[in-house]
Amino acid sequence: MHVLLDHISSIMIAGVLFIAVFTMMQRNQQNAMEMQVNNMVSEQAYHFLNMMERDIENMLHPDQLDGIALDPTCTVSMDPSDTTLTRSFSFPSMEVFTDTSTGIPVDSVARVHLTYQLTPTLKKAIVNGVEKPLYKIDRIKQNEGVGGTAIDGTSGEIITNFSVTLFNEDGGVTPGACPEELGNTKVQFEAASEISFESADERVQKSRTNLNTTRYGATIYSPNR
Amino acid sequence: MKQSLLAFLAMAIFSLLALSQQRAAMHYHSLIYGRDYEIAAMNMVSEQLAYIETLYFDEADTDSPPLTQRLETDDLSANMGLELGEISDLRSGPGATQMIGADDIDDYHLFSLSAVPYEFNNINYAFDLRIEVCYVDPLGAPAPPFPGQTAEEAARARCQSAKSLAKQVIVTINESLPETELTEAERQNSFRAQTNRTPIGVTISRVFSHAGLDFH
């Protein structure tokens, strides 16, 4: 007992240092996990953008669908409560078929109608101190000659912002339906890469580093249109 | 006395450890900010190339009907840049980096703008833009940059003076630094000291062939 009392000051200092080192190690572990999740979400968002770029590059004009049983609409719909948020972007396009169930020969190029639909989820994320709802962008496809639509790709439940802007050939912005002479299509989206350190019941995911947002975008010219 | 010295030493070691961890976290933060700037810069480059892609290959093609096959290079422009009478005024609004008078791709040769405001995903950036256009061998393959050579220099190395049916557009975007009386090197050093990262610069070159552009 007298040993403890003689060395009580050093024991207290050692205890405080031990707690501080333990806290620092835990924070480092959390930061490392966030870095890893950030990289994974960035890669996921990048691949999704690549898919959208390819589809927009292959965009067709409605006149190129004469006689084809396919929805020809090309339009951008905005969210009524937030006019900077795009709810859906629909357009006819082309792709190489790999699905044998459609009856269309594999590896043939066929026309499709695509809708990139922003769908709300139950999740939220804190981005720069502000709570934002998380969405996902579904790629809804209608095949040529085949009725009905199906989800053929998704971004995952990581989207906090999605914006599509159509430019006509003079560089002016065209809201709503695609202009007759479409210039470029500008796509931007923001993905939140947070992980939760709270219980599984928590719906709000919190980041420790406040650097949890990935932003991607592209401006694409559709030569076929 | 011995205990106090050892406790003091332990606290000093811990402080150094904590500071190094903090420095590593700050470095990571800087990388993330730099990556965001890079993505925004690349988006601006792709936007600029998308504008240029809508133009004619050469001034000599502006009066030709669409899908006109070109086999000769004699009537192609000898000099790059705006032709006489073409105005260099910029469009207003979203097309603020487009020239109203540009009708073929080499009109953008030596086109440059400083501190261009650029909005990307609700964040405002400022970039310096520079474009160069030159003829290249349509059958030549780009060589990777050798050590010490920038992407811009490697792209310029492909340029040739002889006319051809392929033009290379080199778009360079740099992060706009505050205007001061310092030299460029001093401005960059000052920027590094303040932000703990190097100013972002993106160079993308793209070759346009006559066949690829004349679908008007």
Tab-separated table of C-alpha atoms in Angstrom:
chain	number	residue	atom	x	y	z
A	1	MET	CA	0.000	0.000	0.000
A	2	HIS	CA	2.761	2.401	0.843
A	3	VAL	CA	4.242	1.706	-2.615
A	4	LEU	CA	1.066	2.979	-4.220
A	5	LEU	CA	0.975	6.077	-2.065
A	6	ASP	CA	4.627	6.851	-2.699
A	7	HIS	CA	4.132	6.671	-6.459
A	8	ILE	CA	0.579	8.014	-6.655
A	9	SER	CA	1.472	11.007	-8.803
A	10	SER	CA	3.222	8.902	-11.412
A	11	ILE	CA	0.352	6.399	-11.379
A	12	MET	CA	-2.126	9.198	-12.008
A	13	ILE	CA	-0.039	10.621	-14.838
A	14	ALA	CA	0.387	7.155	-16.359
A	15	GLY	CA	-3.360	6.577	-16.128
A	16	VAL	CA	-4.150	9.836	-17.878
A	17	LEU	CA	-1.617	9.134	-20.601
A	18	PHE	CA	-2.977	5.637	-21.084
A	19	ILE	CA	-6.513	6.987	-21.547
A	20	ALA	CA	-5.255	9.641	-23.963
A	21	VAL	CA	-3.283	7.113	-26.040
A	22	PHE	CA	-6.251	4.756	-26.106
A	23	THR	CA	-8.557	7.568	-27.300
A	24	MET	CA	-6.066	8.566	-29.986
A	25	MET	CA	-5.769	4.992	-31.232
A	26	GLN	CA	-9.544	4.683	-31.406
A	27	ARG	CA	-9.816	7.941	-33.378
A	28	ASN	CA	-7.114	6.745	-35.757
A	29	GLN	CA	-8.986	3.532	-36.316
A	30	GLN	CA	-12.193	5.452	-37.037
A	31	ASN	CA	-10.347	7.775	-39.436
A	32	ALA	CA	-8.792	4.800	-41.233
A	33	MET	CA	-12.226	3.213	-41.600
A	34	GLU	CA	-13.659	6.468	-42.956
A	35	MET	CA	-10.815	6.774	-45.444
A	36	GLN	CA	-11.479	3.253	-46.653
A	37	VAL	CA	-15.236	3.843	-46.934
A	38	ASN	CA	-14.567	7.177	-48.654
A	39	ASN	CA	-12.404	5.440	-51.277
A	40	MET	CA	-14.957	2.679	-51.813
A	41	VAL	CA	-17.828	5.144	-52.254
A	42	SER	CA	-15.695	7.269	-54.587
A	43	GLU	CA	-15.006	4.247	-56.755
A	44	GLN	CA	-18.682	3.251	-56.738
A	45	ALA	CA	-19.733	6.783	-57.680
A	46	TYR	CA	-17.088	6.933	-60.428
A	47	HIS	CA	-18.274	3.682	-62.031
A	48	PHE	CA	-21.874	4.851	-61.870
A	49	LEU	CA	-20.923	8.092	-63.592
A	50	ASN	CA	-19.096	6.102	-66.307
A	51	MET	CA	-22.276	4.115	-66.951
A	52	MET	CA	-24.361	7.284	-67.184
A	53	GLU	CA	-21.803	8.921	-69.489
A	54	ARG	CA	-21.905	5.947	-71.857
A	55	ASP	CA	-25.701	6.026	-71.966
A	56	ILE	CA	-25.831	9.776	-72.647
A	57	GLU	CA	-23.168	9.498	-75.357
A	58	ASN	CA	-25.407	6.928	-77.098
A	59	MET	CA	-28.525	9.086	-76.740
A	60	LEU	CA	-30.885	8.986	-79.728
A	61	HIS	CA	-33.226	11.570	-81.199
A	62	PRO	CA	-36.944	10.623	-81.069
A	63	ASP	CA	-36.996	10.740	-84.902
A	64	GLN	CA	-34.577	7.818	-84.899
A	65	LEU	CA	-37.257	5.700	-83.212
A	66	ASP	CA	-39.906	5.937	-85.944
A	67	GLY	CA	-41.740	2.630	-86.125
A	68	ILE	CA	-39.939	1.294	-83.063
A	69	ALA	CA	-42.020	0.160	-80.086
A	70	LEU	CA	-40.169	2.281	-77.545
A	71	ASP	CA	-40.931	5.329	-75.415
A	72	PRO	CA	-39.310	8.285	-77.249
A	73	THR	CA	-39.558	10.884	-74.467
A	74	CYS	CA	-36.466	12.835	-73.476
A	75	THR	CA	-36.999	15.002	-70.436
A	76	VAL	CA	-35.571	16.219	-67.140
A	77	SER	CA	-37.946	16.502	-64.175
A	78	MET	CA	-37.011	18.587	-61.160
A	79	ASP	CA	-38.054	18.107	-57.553
A	80	PRO	CA	-40.998	20.458	-56.812
A	81	SER	CA	-39.708	21.229	-53.308
A	82	ASP	CA	-36.077	21.748	-54.348
A	83	THR	CA	-35.631	23.044	-57.883
A	84	THR	CA	-31.894	22.326	-57.860
A	85	LEU	CA	-32.543	18.595	-57.421
A	86	THR	CA	-33.325	16.470	-60.476
A	87	ARG	CA	-35.967	13.814	-59.845
A	88	SER	CA	-35.610	11.953	-63.113
A	89	PHE	CA	-33.840	12.083	-66.450
A	90	SER	CA	-35.365	10.029	-69.286
A	91	PHE	CA	-34.037	9.542	-72.803
A	92	PRO	CA	-33.799	6.929	-75.567
A	93	SER	CA	-30.402	5.376	-76.071
A	94	MET	CA	-28.543	2.339	-77.386
A	95	GLU	CA	-26.663	-0.477	-75.752
A	96	VAL	CA	-25.164	-3.858	-76.486
A	97	PHE	CA	-27.415	-6.636	-75.286
A	98	THR	CA	-26.040	-9.348	-73.047
A	99	ASP	CA	-29.310	-10.608	-71.524
A	100	THR	CA	-30.499	-13.799	-73.237
A	101	SER	CA	-33.990	-13.647	-71.685
A	102	THR	CA	-35.161	-10.782	-73.909
A	103	GLY	CA	-35.024	-12.875	-77.072
A	104	ILE	CA	-32.782	-10.294	-78.707
A	105	PRO	CA	-29.492	-11.782	-79.961
A	106	VAL	CA	-26.640	-11.402	-77.488
A	107	ASP	CA	-23.990	-8.821	-78.492
A	108	SER	CA	-26.377	-7.052	-80.853
A	109	VAL	CA	-26.886	-3.314	-80.508
A	110	ALA	CA	-30.460	-2.386	-79.755
A	111	ARG	CA	-32.431	0.644	-78.709
A	112	VAL	CA	-33.566	1.162	-75.128
A	113	HIS	CA	-35.359	3.827	-73.147
A	114	LEU	CA	-33.584	4.771	-69.945
A	115	THR	CA	-34.763	6.670	-66.899
A	116	TYR	CA	-32.348	7.729	-64.186
A	117	GLN	CA	-34.727	8.037	-61.254
A	118	LEU	CA	-33.792	9.627	-57.932
A	119	THR	CA	-35.439	7.527	-55.213
A	120	PRO	CA	-35.565	8.615	-51.547
A	121	THR	CA	-34.360	6.221	-48.855
A	122	LEU	CA	-34.978	6.181	-45.116
A	123	LYS	CA	-31.379	7.110	-44.399
A	124	LYS	CA	-29.876	10.479	-43.636
A	125	ALA	CA	-26.353	11.769	-43.386
A	126	ILE	CA	-24.672	14.763	-41.803
A	127	VAL	CA	-22.705	16.675	-44.425
A	128	ASN	CA	-20.697	19.668	-43.172
A	129	GLY	CA	-22.856	19.795	-40.089
A	130	VAL	CA	-26.139	19.807	-42.028
A	131	GLU	CA	-28.470	16.796	-42.000
A	132	LYS	CA	-29.305	15.691	-45.534
A	133	PRO	CA	-31.499	12.860	-46.814
A	134	LEU	CA	-29.788	10.072	-48.725
A	135	TYR	CA	-31.146	8.982	-52.099
A	136	LYS	CA	-30.286	6.366	-54.657
A	137	ILE	CA	-30.360	6.741	-58.442
A	138	ASP	CA	-31.959	3.786	-60.208
A	139	ARG	CA	-31.328	3.084	-63.875
A	140	ILE	CA	-34.714	1.957	-65.198
A	141	LYS	CA	-34.607	0.389	-68.639
A	142	GLN	CA	-37.219	-0.459	-71.252
A	143	ASN	CA	-35.972	-2.736	-74.000
A	144	GLU	CA	-36.923	-2.274	-77.630
A	145	GLY	CA	-39.938	-4.402	-78.525
A	146	VAL	CA	-40.302	-5.716	-74.972
A	147	GLY	CA	-43.049	-4.236	-72.812
A	148	GLY	CA	-42.464	-3.104	-69.247
A	149	THR	CA	-39.474	-1.658	-67.460
A	150	ALA	CA	-36.937	-3.037	-65.017
A	151	ILE	CA	-34.220	-1.644	-62.797
A	152	ASP	CA	-30.888	-2.314	-64.483
A	153	GLY	CA	-28.311	-0.658	-62.268
A	154	THR	CA	-28.234	1.615	-59.250
A	155	SER	CA	-25.887	4.020	-57.557
A	156	GLY	CA	-26.475	2.669	-54.074
A	157	GLU	CA	-27.969	4.627	-51.165
A	158	ILE	CA	-25.268	7.275	-51.123
A	159	ILE	CA	-26.612	10.207	-53.168
A	160	THR	CA	-27.213	13.589	-51.536
A	161	ASN	CA	-27.493	15.698	-54.673
A	162	PHE	CA	-28.283	14.984	-58.345
A	163	SER	CA	-28.480	17.568	-61.085
A	164	VAL	CA	-28.913	17.261	-64.854
A	165	THR	CA	-28.716	20.351	-67.070
A	166	LEU	CA	-29.493	20.350	-70.777
A	167	PHE	CA	-27.846	22.886	-73.077
A	168	ASN	CA	-29.046	23.700	-76.571
A	169	GLU	CA	-26.602	24.271	-79.408
A	170	ASP	CA	-26.247	27.958	-78.535
A	171	GLY	CA	-25.170	27.116	-75.002
A	172	GLY	CA	-28.442	28.169	-73.390
A	173	VAL	CA	-30.005	26.149	-70.607
A	174	THR	CA	-33.157	24.269	-71.551
A	175	PRO	CA	-35.327	23.059	-68.659
A	176	GLY	CA	-37.855	20.261	-69.075
A	177	ALA	CA	-37.994	18.428	-72.375
A	178	CYS	CA	-34.828	17.938	-74.429
A	179	PRO	CA	-34.481	20.632	-77.087
A	180	GLU	CA	-34.712	19.716	-80.745
A	181	GLU	CA	-31.050	20.633	-81.171
A	182	LEU	CA	-29.468	19.342	-78.002
A	183	GLY	CA	-25.956	20.649	-77.366
A	184	ASN	CA	-24.468	19.142	-74.233
A	185	THR	CA	-25.779	17.372	-71.169
A	186	LYS	CA	-24.196	18.259	-67.834
A	187	VAL	CA	-24.553	15.719	-65.040
A	188	GLN	CA	-23.476	16.324	-61.451
A	189	PHE	CA	-24.037	14.353	-58.285
A	190	GLU	CA	-22.805	14.273	-54.725
A	191	ALA	CA	-22.345	11.115	-52.682
A	192	ALA	CA	-21.982	10.932	-48.920
A	193	SER	CA	-19.549	8.399	-47.575
A	194	GLU	CA	-20.330	8.190	-43.914
A	195	ILE	CA	-20.272	5.247	-41.604
A	196	SER	CA	-22.172	4.967	-38.394
A	197	PHE	CA	-20.488	4.586	-35.052
A	198	GLU	CA	-23.807	4.565	-33.271
A	199	SER	CA	-26.105	1.628	-32.671
A	200	ALA	CA	-27.719	-0.236	-35.541
A	201	ASP	CA	-31.039	1.427	-34.712
A	202	GLU	CA	-29.662	4.853	-35.526
A	203	ARG	CA	-30.919	6.180	-38.875
A	204	VAL	CA	-28.512	9.065	-39.017
A	205	GLN	CA	-24.978	8.252	-40.021
A	206	LYS	CA	-22.333	10.467	-38.520
A	207	SER	CA	-18.859	11.236	-39.704
A	208	ARG	CA	-15.960	12.139	-37.484
A	209	THR	CA	-13.872	13.918	-40.084
A	210	ASN	CA	-16.455	16.107	-41.862
A	211	LEU	CA	-14.770	15.191	-45.155
A	212	ASN	CA	-17.311	12.622	-46.156
A	213	THR	CA	-18.621	13.918	-49.455
A	214	THR	CA	-17.576	12.879	-52.934
A	215	ARG	CA	-18.579	14.953	-55.924
A	216	TYR	CA	-18.580	13.827	-59.530
A	217	GLY	CA	-19.803	15.252	-62.781
A	218	ALA	CA	-19.380	15.277	-66.534
A	219	THR	CA	-20.476	17.250	-69.582
A	220	ILE	CA	-21.331	14.952	-72.446
A	221	TYR	CA	-22.000	15.568	-76.114
A	222	SER	CA	-24.316	13.080	-77.849
A	223	PRO	CA	-23.026	12.726	-81.425
A	224	ASN	CA	-25.781	10.363	-82.543
A	225	ARG	CA	-28.496	12.801	-81.719
B	1	MET	CA	12.723	13.603	-8.917
B	2	LYS	CA	13.274	10.540	-11.061
B	3	GLN	CA	9.567	9.913	-11.279
B	4	SER	CA	8.862	13.491	-12.285
B	5	LEU	CA	11.453	13.369	-15.027
B	6	LEU	CA	10.079	10.096	-16.380
B	7	ALA	CA	6.522	11.461	-16.261
B	8	PHE	CA	7.662	14.580	-18.067
B	9	LEU	CA	9.415	12.443	-20.691
B	10	ALA	CA	6.251	10.317	-21.145
B	11	MET	CA	4.142	13.446	-21.655
B	12	ALA	CA	6.625	14.830	-24.172
B	13	ILE	CA	6.634	11.578	-26.163
B	14	PHE	CA	2.860	11.447	-26.095
B	15	SER	CA	2.627	15.058	-27.295
B	16	LEU	CA	4.923	14.308	-30.218
B	17	LEU	CA	2.850	11.242	-31.089
B	18	ALA	CA	-0.402	13.211	-30.944
B	19	LEU	CA	1.020	15.997	-33.103
B	20	SER	CA	2.254	13.554	-35.737
B	21	GLN	CA	-1.157	11.894	-35.877
B	22	GLN	CA	-2.784	15.304	-36.228
B	23	ARG	CA	-0.374	16.172	-39.030
B	24	ALA	CA	-1.256	12.919	-40.843
B	25	ALA	CA	-4.964	13.733	-40.507
B	26	MET	CA	-4.363	17.246	-41.885
B	27	HIS	CA	-2.461	15.778	-44.822
B	28	TYR	CA	-5.411	13.487	-45.554
B	29	HIS	CA	-7.776	16.458	-45.393
B	30	SER	CA	-5.583	18.315	-47.885
B	31	LEU	CA	-5.632	15.328	-50.244
B	32	ILE	CA	-9.414	15.211	-50.117
B	33	TYR	CA	-9.725	18.938	-50.846
B	34	GLY	CA	-7.217	18.591	-53.678
B	35	ARG	CA	-9.156	15.671	-55.119
B	36	ASP	CA	-12.363	17.711	-55.099
B	37	TYR	CA	-10.597	20.508	-56.971
B	38	GLU	CA	-9.186	18.004	-59.447
B	39	ILE	CA	-12.595	16.488	-60.163
B	40	ALA	CA	-14.096	19.947	-60.640
B	41	ALA	CA	-11.214	20.905	-62.962
B	42	MET	CA	-11.621	17.698	-64.995
B	43	ASN	CA	-15.331	18.402	-65.271
B	44	MET	CA	-14.589	21.884	-66.582
B	45	VAL	CA	-12.172	20.413	-69.146
B	46	SER	CA	-14.757	17.905	-70.339
B	47	GLU	CA	-17.297	20.713	-70.598
B	48	GLN	CA	-14.927	22.815	-72.697
B	49	LEU	CA	-14.124	19.865	-74.983
B	50	ALA	CA	-17.852	19.165	-75.344
B	51	TYR	CA	-18.321	22.755	-76.589
B	52	ILE	CA	-15.442	22.424	-79.038
B	53	GLU	CA	-16.707	19.077	-80.312
B	54	THR	CA	-19.802	20.784	-81.758
B	55	LEU	CA	-17.706	22.979	-84.084
B	56	TYR	CA	-16.496	22.399	-87.638
B	57	PHE	CA	-13.104	20.838	-88.202
B	58	ASP	CA	-11.800	23.809	-90.151
B	59	GLU	CA	-12.968	27.171	-91.519
B	60	ALA	CA	-12.863	25.631	-94.993
B	61	ASP	CA	-15.651	23.220	-93.995
B	62	THR	CA	-18.159	25.809	-92.761
B	63	ASP	CA	-19.721	26.178	-96.203
B	64	SER	CA	-19.735	22.478	-97.014
B	65	PRO	CA	-22.878	20.373	-96.667
B	66	PRO	CA	-22.877	17.785	-93.879
B	67	LEU	CA	-21.145	14.449	-94.373
B	68	THR	CA	-18.845	15.892	-97.012
B	69	GLN	CA	-15.825	13.666	-97.439
B	70	ARG	CA	-12.516	15.495	-97.306
B	71	LEU	CA	-9.418	14.030	-98.931
B	72	GLU	CA	-7.291	17.140	-99.463
B	73	THR	CA	-5.554	19.301	-96.914
B	74	ASP	CA	-4.517	22.170	-99.206
B	75	ASP	CA	-7.413	24.481	-98.310
B	76	LEU	CA	-7.167	23.896	-94.561
B	77	SER	CA	-6.164	26.833	-92.378
B	78	ALA	CA	-2.455	27.540	-92.327
B	79	ASN	CA	-2.729	29.532	-89.119
B	80	MET	CA	-4.659	28.559	-86.039
B	81	GLY	CA	-6.962	31.039	-84.333
B	82	LEU	CA	-9.926	33.253	-85.112
B	83	GLU	CA	-10.287	34.321	-88.693
B	84	LEU	CA	-10.532	37.972	-89.697
B	85	GLY	CA	-13.891	39.390	-88.673
B	86	GLU	CA	-14.727	36.720	-86.116
B	87	ILE	CA	-15.421	38.186	-82.707
B	88	SER	CA	-13.907	36.791	-79.550
B	89	ASP	CA	-16.652	38.000	-77.215
B	90	LEU	CA	-17.818	35.414	-74.749
B	91	ARG	CA	-21.338	34.150	-74.296
B	92	SER	CA	-22.996	35.136	-71.041
B	93	GLY	CA	-24.489	32.723	-68.564
B	94	PRO	CA	-23.618	29.020	-68.520
B	95	GLY	CA	-21.549	29.247	-71.721
B	96	ALA	CA	-19.200	31.851	-70.318
B	97	THR	CA	-16.132	30.078	-71.725
B	98	GLN	CA	-17.497	29.932	-75.286
B	99	MET	CA	-16.638	32.470	-77.921
B	100	ILE	CA	-19.644	33.726	-79.852
B	101	GLY	CA	-17.673	33.996	-83.110
B	102	ALA	CA	-15.987	30.560	-82.993
B	103	ASP	CA	-17.198	28.243	-85.728
B	104	ASP	CA	-14.297	25.808	-86.116
B	105	ILE	CA	-12.104	24.154	-83.541
B	106	ASP	CA	-8.849	25.989	-84.218
B	107	ASP	CA	-10.568	29.299	-83.371
B	108	TYR	CA	-9.815	28.329	-79.767
B	109	HIS	CA	-6.060	28.303	-80.328
B	110	LEU	CA	-4.330	30.389	-77.589
B	111	PHE	CA	-7.679	31.042	-75.959
B	112	SER	CA	-7.124	31.852	-72.285
B	113	LEU	CA	-9.170	33.120	-69.359
B	114	SER	CA	-8.124	33.883	-65.797
B	115	ALA	CA	-10.062	33.312	-62.595
B	116	VAL	CA	-13.067	31.813	-64.376
B	117	PRO	CA	-15.833	31.197	-61.816
B	118	TYR	CA	-17.034	27.624	-62.043
B	119	GLU	CA	-19.904	26.131	-60.068
B	120	PHE	CA	-19.763	22.383	-59.506
B	121	ASN	CA	-22.190	20.591	-57.222
B	122	ASN	CA	-23.157	23.818	-55.461
B	123	ILE	CA	-19.547	24.774	-54.716
B	124	ASN	CA	-17.841	27.693	-56.440
B	125	TYR	CA	-14.309	27.318	-57.767
B	126	ALA	CA	-12.014	29.625	-59.726
B	127	PHE	CA	-9.775	28.293	-62.487
B	128	ASP	CA	-7.411	29.627	-65.134
B	129	LEU	CA	-8.164	28.189	-68.576
B	130	ARG	CA	-5.817	27.868	-71.542
B	131	ILE	CA	-6.368	26.103	-74.872
B	132	GLU	CA	-3.975	25.294	-77.700
B	133	VAL	CA	-4.780	23.687	-81.046
B	134	CYS	CA	-2.361	22.171	-83.527
B	135	TYR	CA	-2.198	19.688	-86.391
B	136	VAL	CA	-1.085	16.144	-85.551
B	137	ASP	CA	-0.378	13.000	-87.505
B	138	PRO	CA	-3.742	11.182	-87.673
B	139	LEU	CA	-1.969	7.823	-87.630
B	140	GLY	CA	0.483	8.689	-84.869
B	141	ALA	CA	0.100	7.328	-81.360
B	142	PRO	CA	0.673	9.533	-78.307
B	143	ALA	CA	3.890	8.845	-76.431
B	144	PRO	CA	3.710	8.739	-72.635
B	145	PRO	CA	5.476	11.649	-70.931
B	146	PHE	CA	9.055	10.871	-69.921
B	147	PRO	CA	10.278	11.733	-66.393
B	148	GLY	CA	10.243	15.477	-65.843
B	149	GLN	CA	7.958	16.160	-68.783
B	150	THR	CA	4.489	17.523	-68.067
B	151	ALA	CA	1.378	16.220	-69.792
B	152	GLU	CA	1.107	19.552	-71.605
B	153	GLU	CA	4.649	19.257	-72.961
B	154	ALA	CA	4.036	15.661	-74.014
B	155	ALA	CA	0.900	16.710	-75.899
B	156	ARG	CA	2.749	19.596	-77.586
B	157	ALA	CA	5.442	17.181	-78.709
B	158	ARG	CA	2.871	15.596	-81.040
B	159	CYS	CA	2.175	18.851	-82.842
B	160	GLN	CA	3.377	19.253	-86.418
B	161	SER	CA	3.476	22.220	-88.735
B	162	ALA	CA	2.205	20.287	-91.770
B	163	LYS	CA	-1.535	20.316	-92.346
B	164	SER	CA	-3.390	17.082	-91.694
B	165	LEU	CA	-6.887	15.715	-91.206
B	166	ALA	CA	-6.448	15.620	-87.445
B	167	LYS	CA	-6.193	18.451	-84.945
B	168	GLN	CA	-5.222	18.148	-81.319
B	169	VAL	CA	-6.899	20.345	-78.739
B	170	ILE	CA	-4.935	20.769	-75.493
B	171	VAL	CA	-7.010	22.140	-72.625
B	172	THR	CA	-5.125	23.139	-69.473
B	173	ILE	CA	-6.871	24.225	-66.309
B	174	ASN	CA	-5.043	25.452	-63.224
B	175	GLU	CA	-6.335	26.431	-59.838
B	176	SER	CA	-6.541	30.198	-59.788
B	177	LEU	CA	-4.143	31.728	-57.245
B	178	PRO	CA	-4.719	35.149	-55.655
B	179	GLU	CA	-3.296	37.983	-57.677
B	180	THR	CA	-0.279	39.483	-55.911
B	181	GLU	CA	2.994	41.120	-56.834
B	182	LEU	CA	4.862	37.910	-56.130
B	183	THR	CA	6.366	35.793	-58.877
B	184	GLU	CA	4.595	32.622	-59.977
B	185	ALA	CA	6.959	30.427	-57.964
B	186	GLU	CA	6.487	32.585	-54.867
B	187	ARG	CA	2.717	32.481	-55.242
B	188	GLN	CA	2.801	28.708	-55.448
B	189	ASN	CA	5.049	28.447	-52.395
B	190	SER	CA	2.779	30.780	-50.459
B	191	PHE	CA	-0.220	28.688	-51.496
B	192	ARG	CA	1.518	25.497	-50.353
B	193	ALA	CA	2.377	27.011	-46.999
B	194	GLN	CA	-1.210	28.094	-46.417
B	195	THR	CA	-3.081	25.050	-47.693
B	196	ASN	CA	-0.545	22.231	-47.244
B	197	ARG	CA	-1.018	21.101	-50.856
B	198	THR	CA	0.106	21.906	-54.377
B	199	PRO	CA	-2.218	23.968	-56.618
B	200	ILE	CA	-4.253	21.723	-58.868
B	201	GLY	CA	-3.526	21.595	-62.584
B	202	VAL	CA	-5.247	19.384	-65.160
B	203	THR	CA	-4.247	18.983	-68.807
B	204	ILE	CA	-6.282	16.890	-71.215
B	205	SER	CA	-5.596	16.665	-74.921
B	206	ARG	CA	-7.951	15.231	-77.493
B	207	VAL	CA	-7.503	14.618	-81.194
B	208	PHE	CA	-10.378	15.521	-83.496
B	209	SER	CA	-10.459	14.083	-86.945
B	210	HIS	CA	-12.331	15.541	-89.879
B	211	ALA	CA	-14.534	12.469	-90.184
B	212	GLY	CA	-15.541	12.656	-86.557
B	213	LEU	CA	-16.693	16.273	-86.634
B	214	ASP	CA	-18.516	16.860	-89.848
B	215	PHE	CA	-21.835	15.288	-88.882
B	216	HIS	CA	-23.673	18.600	-88.905
